[in-house]
Amino acid sequence: MLEIKNLHANINGKEILKGLDLVVRPGEIHAIMGPNGAGKSTLASVLSGNQAFEVTKGDVTFYGKNLLEMLPEDRSREGIFLSFQYPVEIPGVSMVNFMRTALNEHRKYNKLEPMSATDFLRTMREKKELVEMDSNLANRSVNEGFSGGEKKKNEIFQMAMLDPRLAILDETDSGLDIDALRIVANGVNKLKRTDNATILITHYQRLLDYIVPDFVHVLYDGRIVKTGGKELALELEDKGYDWIKKEVDGE
Amino acid sequence: MSEAILDQVTQGEYKYGFSSDIETDIIPIGLSEEVVRLISAKKNEPEWMLEFRLKAYRHWITMEMPTWAHLNIPEIDYQSIAYYAAPRKNAPKSLDEVDPELLKTFEKLGIPLHERMALSGIAVDAVMDSISVKTTFKESLNEMGIIFCSFSDAVEHHPDLVQKYMASVVPYTDNFYATLNSAVFSDGSFVYIPKGVRCPMELSTYFRINAMNTGQFERTLIIADDDSYVSYLEGCTAPMRDENQLHAAIVEIVALKNAQVKYSTVQNWYPGDKNGKGGIFNFVTKRGICKGENSKISWTQVETGSAITWKYPSCILLGDNSSAEFYSVAVTNHHQQADTGTKMQHIGKNTRSHILSKGISAGQGQNSYRGLVKVNKNAENSRNYSQCDSLLLGDKCGAHTFPYMEVNNDSSVVEHEATTSKINEDQIFYCNQRGISTEDAVGLIVNGYAKEVLNQLPMEFAVEAQKLLQITLEGSVG
Ligand SMILES: Nc1ncnc2c1ncn2[C@@H]1O[C@H](COP(=O)(O)OP(=O)(O)OP(=O)(O)O)[C@@H](O)[C@H]1O
Ligand SMILES: [Mg+2]
C-alpha cells in the first residue's frame, strides 16, 4: 500500500531524511526505532503532509497514488492517520464537533452521506469503550487540559473513529502508565485487520510485547539502516544503538 | 502561522456587495440648517421634531470629532455627504406597490418581506438608505398592542411615546455622531411592547445602504413597558463602493419594571477591499436604560463588517436589582479597524452586569476592546464580571484592551479577566491531519472561540453568524 523510495526531506534548509526506503503491505505492522533526532517524527510529518518539511527528492506512493502531491487533508481522507507524538490543544472546539466534522469530511470524500446524529453518537460511544476513555473527555475541547496519557488515548480514540488504512503511531506509548499502555495496545490490536497496516514509532521493546510487529526497522541519520524481525528490538534493548552506528558510520 | 495559510483563509470576498438600480430621491450634498429643514419637510414632520433637529444641528456645529479611540480615521468631509436618500416609491400600502427592484434586493439578501414567509417567525422592518421600506406582521402584532413600525410612522401616529422617550437615553448632546444623527436622522424602527406582553416573535430591522455618497443615519427606539419581553434583531449590509460611507446611528432602549429586552446585531456593512479602499464608517451610539426595578437588557453583537467600527452598546442600570449583559464578537480582517466595547453604569442597588467580549484579528486588522464599568456610591451590592478575549490570526494584526473600572462603594465587586491567544500552524495541521481543510479548521476554531457569544443569538441568526465569521476570515490563513 505504501512505497517510499529514496526519500529526502529538509527542514529550514537542514537535511533530515537522507534517502529513506520503506515498503508497507496491508496486514503488516512495522516498528521503527532509532536514536533521538534520527528523523522518525520527520518521516511521520512528511508522510502526513506537514508543510514545514520540504521534500527534495524521492517518491512516495499510497495505493499507487502520488502521496506527495496530495493536501494533508486528502491524505487523511485517503486513510492515513497520524497519532502525534505531541497532540496539540484546540481550545473551544469540542471533541464531538471536531470528530463529527472530521468523520463527515472523510465520508464526503468517499461520496457518502453525512452520518446521522444518532449513528454518530453511537459510534463515539463504541469507540470510547474500545480505548476505555473517560466519557467526560469527549465532552471537552480537543485535548485541552488533557493529561499526557489522556492525549495519547485520545489519539487512538480518533484513530478508531476514522478507521484508517495506514496508521502511524509516533511514540504513542511514551507517557502512558502500565494500564494505559495495555489499553492502548489492545485498542490497536482490536483495530487491526488484514486490509490495514500500522507503523509504530517507539523507543521501547515493551510496547512490542503487546503489539507484535512483522518488521523492526532502525532509522538512523535519515535512513533505514537495518531491518529485522521482532528479535531485533530485543537486541537493541540489550545493546543500544552504538553497534549500529558503528556499522553504518564505518561503511 | 504561515502567511500562505493566513492569506488563503482571510481573502474571502464580500458577497453582499452588489448595488441595485432603484430610483432614488437624493438631496444635494452638504449640511446646513436648510438641509435639516428640508429633511424634516420631506418627512412632513411636526414642529417639535424640527425643533429637536435644529437644536441638535446648532449644537453639532460647535463640536469636534472624538479622537480618543484607538482608530486611524481619515479626514471626513461632512459637506460632501448627502444626508437624505430614499427609494422614490416609498410608503407602499401593500407589497404590490413596492418597487420590484427593491423586493429583489431584499430577496437577494435573504430578507423575508413576504408575510407568507411567516414560517420564519420573524417580523421585519426593512430600511433602504434612509427610508423604511416595508414592515411585516404589523397588523398581527397590533392586535396584541405591540407597535412595530418605522420611526417616521411613530412620529406621526404615536407622538406622545416618541416625545416621552426619544433622546431620553441618548441626549442630543451626547457625542459628535449622536448629535449629528439627531439633526439629520432619516428613519429607523420603533417598538413599543405594552405592559405584561411577551412579544411572540423576533422583531427585526434590516438596514441596507444602496445609494452612493450618502450617509445612513437611522434611529431606533425600543420601549418595553412593565413586565414585558421582546427580542430584537438588527442586520445590515451595503454595496461595495470605492469611497467610504458614513453610518451614524442611534439605538435607545428603555426597559421598565420587570421588562426584558434582548437586542442582537449582526453587523456586516461593507468592510472595504483587501487593500483598505472603501468601506463603511460605522460610528454608532447604542444605549439602554434599565429604568424599572428587576429589568434586564442584553446586547449581543457580531461585528464582521465596516472599515471602521466605533461602537459601545451600553447600559444604565438605574432600577434596583436590574441587570445587563454585553456579548460581543468583533472581527477585523485586512485593513479593518474596530474600537468597540461597552459601558455599564450601576446606579441602582443589587445591580448586575456581565461583559463577554471576543475580538478576532486577522490580516492587518486592528481590534480594540474599550469598556467602562462604573459603580455609583449608592449602587450597593452590585456586581460586574468582564471577560475580554483576543484571538490573533497572523502577526500583522493587533488586539488591544482598554478596561476602565470605577467602584465607589465597598459592597460591590468588579472583576476583569483578559486573555490573548493565537491560532497556530500546529492546530491547523492537526485538523488537516484528521481530514479537515484549512478553511474549515479556521472556521471551527473561530466559531469555537466565539461560541459563548453566538449561543446568545436566536437560532436562525446563530447559524448565519457562524457562516459569516467563516466567510469574513476566508483566505486569512494559508
Ligand atoms: N523545526 C525544526 N527546525 C530545525 N530542526 C528541526 C525542526 N524539527 C526537527 N528538527 C530536527 O530534525 C531532526 C530530526 O527530528 P525528529 O523529530 O524527526 O527526530 P526523532 O527521530 O523523532 O527523535 P525523537 O526520538 O527524539 O522523537 C532533529 O535533529 C531535530 O532537531
Ligand atoms: Mg520523534
PDB file of C-alpha atoms in Angstrom, chain A residues 48-50 72-73 76-77 80-82 84 88-93 97-98 102 105-106 143 155 158, chain B residues 5 424-427 429-438 440-441 444-449 451 478:
ATOM      1  CA  SER A  48       1.109  13.189   6.599  1.00  0.00           C
ATOM      2  CA  GLY A  49       1.938  16.301   4.603  1.00  0.00           C
ATOM      3  CA  ASN A  50       3.254  18.781   7.166  1.00  0.00           C
ATOM      4  CA  PRO A  72      -2.685  16.847   4.105  1.00  0.00           C
ATOM      5  CA  GLU A  73      -6.470  16.655   4.493  1.00  0.00           C
ATOM      6  CA  SER A  76      -6.144  11.775   5.825  1.00  0.00           C
ATOM      7  CA  ARG A  77      -9.256  11.110   3.761  1.00  0.00           C
ATOM      8  CA  ILE A  80      -3.523   7.891   6.525  1.00  0.00           C
ATOM      9  CA  PHE A  81      -3.740   8.563  10.209  1.00  0.00           C
ATOM     10  CA  LEU A  82      -1.022  10.046  12.378  1.00  0.00           C
ATOM     11  CA  PHE A  84       1.007  12.686  17.076  1.00  0.00           C
ATOM     12  CA  VAL A  88      -1.998  19.895  20.238  1.00  0.00           C
ATOM     13  CA  GLU A  89      -4.775  21.516  22.228  1.00  0.00           C
ATOM     14  CA  ILE A  90      -7.582  23.278  20.389  1.00  0.00           C
ATOM     15  CA  PRO A  91      -9.499  25.337  22.939  1.00  0.00           C
ATOM     16  CA  GLY A  92     -13.181  25.987  22.281  1.00  0.00           C
ATOM     17  CA  VAL A  93     -13.589  23.173  19.774  1.00  0.00           C
ATOM     18  CA  ASN A  97     -17.831  18.751  16.940  1.00  0.00           C
ATOM     19  CA  PHE A  98     -14.261  18.090  15.871  1.00  0.00           C
ATOM     20  CA  ALA A 102     -13.590  15.073  10.501  1.00  0.00           C
ATOM     21  CA  GLU A 105     -15.278  15.089   5.644  1.00  0.00           C
ATOM     22  CA  HIS A 106     -13.996  11.537   5.227  1.00  0.00           C
ATOM     23  CA  ASN A 143      -7.004  17.860  24.130  1.00  0.00           C
ATOM     24  CA  GLU A 155      -5.287   9.846  19.554  1.00  0.00           C
ATOM     25  CA  GLN A 158      -9.697   9.269  16.934  1.00  0.00           C
TER      26      GLN A 158
ATOM     27  CA  ILE B   5      -2.374  29.746   5.184  1.00  0.00           C
ATOM     28  CA  ASN B 424      -1.063  28.393  15.252  1.00  0.00           C
ATOM     29  CA  GLU B 425       0.091  26.193  12.395  1.00  0.00           C
ATOM     30  CA  ASP B 426       0.192  23.130  14.605  1.00  0.00           C
ATOM     31  CA  GLN B 427      -3.506  23.425  15.384  1.00  0.00           C
ATOM     32  CA  PHE B 429      -2.152  20.888  10.752  1.00  0.00           C
ATOM     33  CA  TYR B 430      -3.713  18.744  13.438  1.00  0.00           C
ATOM     34  CA  CYS B 431      -7.130  19.435  11.899  1.00  0.00           C
ATOM     35  CA  ASN B 432      -5.771  18.841   8.383  1.00  0.00           C
ATOM     36  CA  GLN B 433      -4.418  15.506   9.502  1.00  0.00           C
ATOM     37  CA  ARG B 434      -7.902  14.495  10.566  1.00  0.00           C
ATOM     38  CA  GLY B 435      -9.315  15.376   7.149  1.00  0.00           C
ATOM     39  CA  ILE B 436     -10.442  18.944   7.856  1.00  0.00           C
ATOM     40  CA  SER B 437      -9.416  21.596   5.333  1.00  0.00           C
ATOM     41  CA  THR B 438      -7.561  24.678   6.496  1.00  0.00           C
ATOM     42  CA  ASP B 440     -12.869  24.654   7.829  1.00  0.00           C
ATOM     43  CA  ALA B 441     -10.270  24.350  10.558  1.00  0.00           C
ATOM     44  CA  LEU B 444     -14.054  25.504  13.666  1.00  0.00           C
ATOM     45  CA  ILE B 445     -11.522  27.232  15.852  1.00  0.00           C
ATOM     46  CA  VAL B 446     -13.003  30.699  15.410  1.00  0.00           C
ATOM     47  CA  ASN B 447     -16.546  29.503  15.979  1.00  0.00           C
ATOM     48  CA  GLY B 448     -15.404  27.510  18.979  1.00  0.00           C
ATOM     49  CA  TYR B 449     -13.767  30.611  20.337  1.00  0.00           C
ATOM     50  CA  LYS B 451     -19.335  30.058  20.797  1.00  0.00           C
ATOM     51  CA  GLY B 478      -2.720  29.941   4.031  1.00  0.00           C
TER      52      GLY B 478
END
